[in-house]
Coordinates of C-alpha atoms and ligand atoms in Angstrom, one line a residue:
X1003 CA 7.8 23.1 25.6
X1004 CA 10.3 23.3 22.6
X1005 CA 9.2 23.4 19.3
X1006 CA 12.3 24.2 16.7
X1007 CA 14.7 22.3 19.0
X1008 CA 12.5 19.4 19.7
X1009 CA 14.2 16.0 18.8
X1010 CA 11.3 15.3 16.5
X1011 CA 11.4 18.5 14.7
X1012 CA 12.2 17.9 11.0
X1013 CA 11.5 21.3 9.2
X1014 CA 7.6 20.7 10.0
X1015 CA 5.7 23.1 7.8
X1016 CA 3.3 24.1 10.3
X1017 CA 1.9 23.6 13.8
X1018 CA -1.4 25.0 15.2
X1019 CA -2.5 25.1 18.7
X1020 CA -6.0 25.3 19.8
X1021 CA -7.9 25.8 22.9
X1022 CA -11.3 26.0 24.0
X1023 CA -12.1 26.6 27.7
X1024 CA -15.9 25.9 27.4
X1025 CA -15.4 22.6 26.4
X1026 CA -11.7 21.7 27.7
X1027 CA -10.4 21.0 24.2
X1028 CA -6.7 21.6 23.8
X1029 CA -5.6 20.3 20.4
X1030 CA -2.3 20.5 18.3
X1031 CA -2.1 19.7 14.7
X1032 CA 1.3 19.2 13.1
X1033 CA 1.7 19.4 9.3
X1034 CA 5.0 17.9 8.4
X1035 CA 5.0 18.3 4.5
X1036 CA 2.6 19.1 1.7
X1037 CA 5.0 18.7 -1.1
X1038 CA 3.0 16.0 -2.6
X1039 CA -0.4 17.4 -1.5
X1040 CA -2.3 18.6 1.3
X1041 CA -1.6 17.0 4.6
X1042 CA -3.7 13.7 5.8
X1043 CA -3.3 12.2 9.1
X1044 CA -5.6 10.9 12.1
X1045 CA -6.6 12.4 15.3
X1046 CA -5.4 10.7 18.4
X1047 CA -6.9 11.6 21.7
X1048 CA -5.1 10.6 24.9
X1049 CA -3.7 12.1 27.8
X1050 CA 0.1 13.3 27.9
X1051 CA 2.4 13.7 30.7
X1052 CA 3.3 17.2 29.4
X1053 CA 2.5 19.5 26.6
X1054 CA 6.0 18.6 25.2
X1055 CA 5.2 15.1 24.9
X1056 CA 2.1 15.9 23.3
X1057 CA 3.9 18.2 20.7
X1058 CA 6.7 15.5 20.1
X1059 CA 4.1 12.8 19.3
X1060 CA 2.5 15.1 16.7
X1061 CA 5.6 16.3 15.0
X1062 CA 6.9 12.4 15.1
X1063 CA 3.4 11.0 13.8
X1064 CA 3.0 13.6 11.1
X1065 CA 6.4 12.8 9.5
X1066 CA 5.8 9.1 9.5
X1067 CA 2.3 10.1 7.7
X1068 CA 4.4 11.9 5.0
X1069 CA 6.6 8.9 4.8
X1070 CA 3.4 6.6 4.4
X1071 CA 1.8 8.7 2.0
X1072 CA 4.5 9.3 -0.2
X1073 CA 5.7 5.5 -0.5
X1074 CA 2.0 4.6 -1.1
X1075 CA 2.2 6.9 -4.1
X1076 CA -0.7 9.1 -3.0
X1077 CA -0.9 12.8 -3.8
X1078 CA -0.9 13.5 -0.3
X1079 CA 1.2 15.3 2.4
X1080 CA 1.6 14.4 6.3
X1081 CA -0.1 15.8 9.2
X1082 CA -1.3 14.4 12.7
X1083 CA -3.5 16.0 15.0
X1084 CA -3.6 15.2 18.9
X1085 CA -6.1 16.0 21.4
X1086 CA -4.9 16.2 24.8
X1087 CA -6.7 14.6 27.8
X1088 CA -8.6 11.6 28.7
X1089 CA -11.0 10.6 26.2
X1090 CA -13.1 8.8 28.9
X1091 CA -13.7 11.8 30.6
X1092 CA -13.5 15.0 28.4
X1093 CA -15.0 13.8 25.1
X1094 CA -18.2 15.4 24.4
X1095 CA -20.2 16.3 21.4
X1096 CA -19.7 19.9 22.1
X1097 CA -15.7 19.3 22.4
X1098 CA -16.0 17.5 19.0
X1099 CA -17.9 20.2 17.2
X1100 CA -15.3 22.7 18.7
X1101 CA -12.5 20.7 17.3
X1102 CA -14.1 20.6 13.7
X1103 CA -14.5 24.2 13.8
X1104 CA -10.8 24.6 14.6
X1105 CA -9.9 21.9 11.7
X1106 CA -11.9 24.1 9.3
X1107 CA -9.7 27.3 10.4
X1108 CA -6.5 25.2 8.6
X1109 CA -8.9 24.9 5.7
X1110 CA -8.0 22.7 2.8
X1111 CA -4.1 22.1 3.9
X1112 CA -5.3 19.3 6.2
X1113 CA -7.8 16.6 6.6
X1114 CA -8.0 14.0 9.4
X1115 CA -9.8 11.1 10.7
X1116 CA -9.7 8.4 13.3
X1117 CA -6.8 7.3 15.4
X1118 CA -6.4 6.1 19.3
X1119 CA -8.9 7.6 21.2
X1120 CA -11.2 8.2 18.6
X1121 CA -14.0 6.0 17.1
X1122 CA -15.6 6.3 13.9
X1123 CA -18.8 7.6 15.7
X1124 CA -16.5 10.5 17.1
X1125 CA -15.3 11.0 13.6
X1126 CA -18.8 11.3 12.3
X1127 CA -19.6 14.0 15.4
X1128 CA -16.7 16.0 13.9
X1129 CA -17.7 16.0 10.3
X1130 CA -21.0 17.5 11.1
X1131 CA -19.3 20.5 11.4
X1132 CA -16.0 19.9 9.1
X1133 CA -15.9 18.8 5.6
X1134 CA -12.2 17.8 6.1
X1135 CA -12.9 14.7 7.8
X1136 CA -12.5 11.2 6.2
X1137 CA -13.2 7.7 7.3
X1138 CA -16.8 8.0 8.2
X1139 CA -19.0 4.9 7.7
X1140 CA -20.9 6.5 5.0
X1141 CA -18.8 8.7 2.8
X1142 CA -15.5 6.3 2.0
X1143 CA -14.5 3.2 0.8
X1144 CA -16.0 1.4 4.2
X1145 CA -14.1 0.0 7.0
X1146 CA -10.2 0.8 6.4
X1147 CA -9.1 -2.2 8.6
X1148 CA -10.4 -4.6 5.9
X1149 CA -8.4 -2.6 3.2
X1150 CA -5.3 -2.6 5.5
X1151 CA -5.8 -6.3 5.7
X1152 CA -5.8 -6.8 2.0
X1153 CA -2.7 -4.6 1.7
X1154 CA -0.8 -6.7 4.5
X1155 CA -1.6 -9.7 2.3
X1156 CA 0.1 -7.9 -0.8
X1157 CA 3.0 -7.0 1.6
X1158 CA 3.3 -10.7 2.6
X1159 CA 3.3 -11.8 -0.9
X1160 CA 6.4 -9.9 -1.6
X1161 CA 8.0 -11.0 1.7
X1162 CA 7.4 -14.7 0.6
X1163 CA 8.8 -14.2 -2.9
X1164 CA 11.9 -12.4 -1.7
X1165 CA 12.8 -14.5 1.4
X1166 CA 11.5 -17.6 0.8
X1167 CA 11.7 -17.6 -3.4
X1168 CA 7.9 -18.9 -3.2
X1169 CA 4.7 -17.4 -4.4
X1170 CA 2.0 -19.2 -2.4
X1171 CA 1.4 -19.6 1.3
X1172 CA 0.6 -23.3 1.3
X1173 CA 2.1 -24.8 4.5
X1174 CA 4.1 -21.5 5.4
X1175 CA 4.0 -20.9 9.3
X1176 CA 3.0 -17.3 10.3
X1177 CA 2.5 -16.3 13.9
X1178 CA 0.2 -13.3 14.2
X1179 CA 0.1 -11.1 17.1
X1180 CA -3.2 -9.4 17.7
X1181 CA -6.5 -10.8 16.1
X1182 CA -8.3 -7.4 16.1
X1183 CA -9.9 -5.5 13.0
X1184 CA -6.7 -6.1 10.6
X1185 CA -5.2 -9.3 12.3
X1186 CA -8.2 -11.4 12.0
X1187 CA -8.4 -10.2 8.3
X1188 CA -4.9 -11.1 7.7
X1189 CA -5.4 -14.7 9.6
X1190 CA -8.5 -15.4 7.5
X1191 CA -6.8 -14.6 4.1
X1192 CA -3.7 -16.5 5.1
X1193 CA -5.8 -19.5 6.3
X1194 CA -7.8 -19.6 3.1
X1195 CA -4.3 -19.6 1.2
X1196 CA -3.1 -22.7 3.0
X1197 CA -0.9 -21.0 5.6
X1198 CA -0.5 -22.8 9.1
X1199 CA -1.1 -20.1 12.0
X1200 CA 0.0 -19.6 15.5
X1201 CA -2.0 -16.9 17.1
X1202 CA -1.9 -14.7 20.3
X1203 CA -4.3 -12.0 21.9
X1204 CA -4.8 -10.9 25.2
X1205 CA -8.8 -11.4 24.6
X1206 CA -9.5 -15.3 25.1
X1207 CA -12.6 -15.2 22.6
X1208 CA -10.1 -14.3 19.6
X1209 CA -8.3 -17.1 20.3
X1210 CA -11.0 -19.6 20.6
X1211 CA -12.4 -18.3 17.5
X1212 CA -9.1 -18.8 15.7
X1213 CA -8.6 -22.4 17.0
X1214 CA -12.2 -23.4 15.9
X1215 CA -12.1 -21.7 12.6
X1216 CA -8.6 -22.0 11.4
X1217 CA -7.1 -24.6 13.6
X1218 CA -4.5 -22.6 14.8
X1219 CA -1.8 -23.2 17.6
X1220 CA -1.8 -20.7 20.4
X1221 CA 1.1 -18.9 21.8
X1222 CA 1.3 -16.3 24.7
X1223 CA 1.2 -12.6 23.8
X1224 CA 4.5 -12.2 25.6
X1225 CA 6.5 -14.9 23.8
X1226 CA 4.9 -15.1 20.4
X1227 CA 7.8 -13.2 18.8
X1228 CA 9.8 -16.3 19.3
X1229 CA 7.5 -18.8 17.8
X1230 CA 9.3 -21.4 15.5
X1231 CA 7.6 -20.1 12.3
X1232 CA 8.5 -18.7 9.0
X1233 CA 7.0 -15.2 9.4
X1234 CA 6.0 -13.2 12.5
X1235 CA 3.3 -10.8 11.8
X1236 CA 2.8 -8.2 14.5
X1237 CA -0.9 -6.9 14.3
X1238 CA -1.5 -5.4 17.8
X1239 CA 0.9 -3.1 19.4
X1240 CA 3.9 -0.9 18.4
X1241 CA 7.3 -1.2 20.1
X1242 CA 7.4 -5.0 20.1
X1243 CA 11.0 -5.5 18.3
X1244 CA 13.6 -4.3 20.7
X1245 CA 17.0 -5.1 20.6
X1246 CA 16.2 -7.9 23.2
X1247 CA 13.4 -9.4 21.3
X1248 CA 15.1 -9.3 18.1
X1249 CA 17.6 -11.7 19.5
X1250 CA 14.7 -14.2 20.3
X1251 CA 12.9 -14.2 16.9
X1252 CA 13.3 -17.5 15.0
X1253 CA 11.2 -16.4 11.9
X1254 CA 13.0 -15.3 8.6
X1255 CA 10.9 -12.3 8.3
X1256 CA 8.8 -9.8 10.3
X1257 CA 5.7 -8.3 8.4
X1258 CA 2.7 -7.1 10.0
X1259 CA 0.1 -4.3 10.5
X1260 CA 1.0 -2.8 13.8
X1261 CA 2.4 0.8 13.8
X1262 CA 5.9 1.6 15.0
X1263 CA 7.1 -1.9 15.6
X1264 CA 10.8 -1.1 15.9
X1265 CA 11.3 0.0 19.2
X1266 CA 14.6 1.8 18.1
X1267 CA 16.9 2.0 15.3
X1268 CA 19.2 -0.3 17.0
X1269 CA 16.2 -2.9 16.9
X1270 CA 15.9 -2.8 13.2
X1271 CA 19.5 -3.3 12.9
X1272 CA 19.5 -6.1 15.0
X1273 CA 17.0 -7.7 13.0
X1274 CA 19.1 -7.1 9.8
X1275 CA 22.3 -8.6 11.5
X1276 CA 20.5 -11.5 12.3
X1277 CA 19.3 -12.0 8.5
X1278 CA 15.8 -11.6 9.3
X1279 CA 13.8 -9.3 6.7
X1280 CA 11.7 -6.6 7.8
X1281 CA 8.9 -5.1 6.1
X1282 CA 8.6 -1.3 7.1
X1283 CA 5.3 -1.1 8.9
X1284 CA 4.2 2.2 7.3
X1285 CA 4.6 0.6 4.0
X1286 CA 2.9 -2.7 4.5
X1287 CA 0.1 -1.1 6.6
X1288 CA -1.0 1.7 4.1
X1289 CA -4.1 0.1 2.8
X1290 CA -6.5 2.0 4.9
X1291 CA -4.9 5.4 4.0
X1292 CA -5.2 4.3 0.1
X1293 CA -8.8 3.4 0.5
X1294 CA -9.5 6.9 1.7
X1295 CA -8.2 8.5 -1.8
X1296 CA -11.8 9.1 -3.5
X1297 CA -13.1 10.8 -0.3
X1298 CA -9.9 13.1 -0.2
X1299 CA -10.5 14.1 -3.6
X1300 CA -14.3 15.3 -2.8
X1301 CA -13.0 17.5 -0.1
X1302 CA -13.4 21.4 -0.6
X1303 CA -10.4 23.0 -2.4
X1304 CA -9.2 19.7 -3.9
X1305 CA -9.1 18.5 -7.4
X1306 CA -7.9 15.5 -8.9
X1307 CA -9.7 12.0 -9.7
X1308 CA -8.0 8.4 -9.4
X1309 CA -8.7 6.2 -12.3
X1310 CA -7.1 3.1 -10.9
X1311 CA -9.5 0.9 -8.9
X1312 CA -8.6 0.4 -5.2
X1313 CA -7.8 -3.2 -5.7
X1314 CA -5.0 -2.4 -8.1
X1315 CA -4.0 0.6 -5.9
X1316 CA -3.7 -1.8 -2.9
X1317 CA -1.6 -4.3 -4.9
X1318 CA 1.0 -1.6 -5.5
X1319 CA 2.1 -2.3 -1.9
X1320 CA 3.6 -5.5 -3.1
X1321 CA 5.4 -3.6 -5.7
X1322 CA 7.0 -1.0 -3.2
X1323 CA 8.2 -3.4 -0.6
X1324 CA 9.9 -5.3 -3.4
X1325 CA 11.6 -2.3 -4.7
X1326 CA 12.6 -1.4 -1.0
X1327 CA 14.1 -4.9 -0.3
X1328 CA 15.8 -4.8 -3.3
X1329 CA 17.7 -1.3 -2.9
X1330 CA 18.3 -2.1 0.8
X1331 CA 20.0 -5.2 -0.1
X1332 CA 22.2 -3.2 -2.8
X1333 CA 22.6 -0.5 -0.4
X1334 CA 23.6 -3.0 2.4
X1335 CA 21.4 -1.4 5.0
X1336 CA 18.1 -2.4 6.6
X1337 CA 14.9 -2.0 4.7
X1338 CA 13.5 0.9 7.2
X1339 CA 16.4 2.7 6.6
X1340 CA 16.1 2.5 2.7
X1341 CA 12.2 3.0 3.1
X1342 CA 13.0 6.3 5.1
X1343 CA 15.6 7.3 2.5
X1344 CA 13.1 6.7 -0.5
X1345 CA 10.4 8.5 1.3
X1346 CA 12.5 11.6 2.0
X1347 CA 13.5 11.7 -1.7
X1348 CA 9.9 11.6 -2.8
X1349 CA 9.0 14.4 -0.7
X1350 CA 12.3 16.5 -1.5
X1351 CA 14.0 16.3 1.8
X1352 CA 17.4 16.0 2.7
X1353 CA 18.9 12.6 3.5
X1354 CA 17.5 10.3 6.5
X1355 CA 17.8 12.0 10.0
Ligands
LIG146 P1 -7.5 -3.6 17.1 O1 -7.8 -2.8 18.3 O2 -8.9 -4.0 16.4 O3 -6.8 -5.0 17.4 C1 -5.7 -5.2 18.1 C2 -6.0 -6.5 18.9 O4 -4.6 -6.9 19.2 C3 -7.1 -6.8 19.5 O5 -7.5 -8.1 19.4 C4 -6.3 -6.7 21.1 O6 -7.1 -7.6 22.1 C5 -5.1 -7.5 20.6 N1 -3.9 -7.2 21.5 C6 -3.9 -6.1 22.5 N2 -2.7 -6.1 23.2 C7 -2.0 -7.5 22.7 C8 -1.0 -8.0 23.0 N3 0.0 -7.9 23.8 N4 -0.7 -9.3 22.5 C9 -1.6 -9.7 21.6 N5 -2.5 -9.1 21.1 C10 -3.2 -8.1 21.8 O7 -6.7 -2.6 16.3 P2 -6.5 -2.8 14.4 O8 -7.4 -1.8 13.9 O9 -6.4 -4.3 14.2 O10 -5.0 -2.3 14.4 C11 -4.0 -3.1 14.7 C12 -2.7 -2.6 14.5 O11 -2.3 -2.1 12.9 C13 -2.4 -1.3 15.3 O12 -1.0 -1.0 15.8 C14 -2.8 -0.2 14.4 O13 -2.3 1.2 14.9 C15 -2.2 -0.7 12.9 N6 -3.0 -0.2 11.9 C16 -4.3 -0.4 12.0 C17 -4.9 0.2 10.6 C18 -6.3 -0.1 10.4 O14 -6.7 0.1 9.3 N7 -7.4 -0.6 11.4 C19 -4.3 0.9 9.6 C20 -2.7 0.9 9.9 C21 -2.3 0.3 11.1

């Protein structure tokens, strides 16, 4: 396993490895930057082919968290934790408690919450032994996906103003891929504002519900990216925009909640070359982390208060995206390249990798 020579290493400040043979726990915490405040980032619990892949994931995801916090205007840095193994087989109360005790050793430099393989209930179990845990059902601003959906709507508003010179969704067509916690919230709000929806999901019941409630058209999960619509909104999986799918997109903008929508830098460049506006995912989907700020301030070793109400903080996603679109146009580069550059400036790092 390599660390300093990993392709994902970006002058990360700290990486901690933990193991507890009693429970089978093996975990890594990567802290990318604390330039703006102590690091935040979820805990991902999944199997990895080898330890190097787990480390690369922690390094890559923690850097993305630095960018997300910085562009959301939060006084936080970026970190990420991975627990290695099959959560279905390995997860136990004892393991989650051992994990919480390890998180305590890092102290106030890092706080974590749910991510792939970790439920709110799991996070609440870790919280029994560690105060550095956010996103529980009782201590925070409630379900983060609600706030993420609200944030995506603010982002979509920036998109329609910039790309369509409009400030309403009436009769605009939007293809939503994934009607889960966030995608459903986005669909509901867009429908209420008069948008025409095309939807895809691998779960039939979600599709049936969208047809009944929104009069949505249905597309297959494999081809929804090519739907004849104004905006394509990926709200399920990452990696949906490849150099190949970018050629098939007929929408004039791509803006949705899913993390890591671009499979590669070239995929983003392919969108830009075709004149398709891309809303960088870690900017438009920051509503959940923005909603966790009060909880963050209450953790030990932190100080600070936030006077601006959550509704106004979420609305800043609109302004940040508009700033990114305008600067990207003046710099003649894709919005995701400009977003990365802006984030690196905010955390005092050298220009984009
Ligand atoms: P979720 O698990 O509640 O919903 C995902 C939905 O996508 C499910 O309905 C699932 O059936 C569907 N789906 C799965 N594969 C699909 C495919 N191939 N085509 C179409 N639909 C498919 O997840 P959630 O919380 O709504 O998150 C959605 C995305 O947004 C994820 O990428 C997540 O990482 C990202 N995100 C979520 C945040 C949150 O607050 N929940 C915050 C930031 C990002």
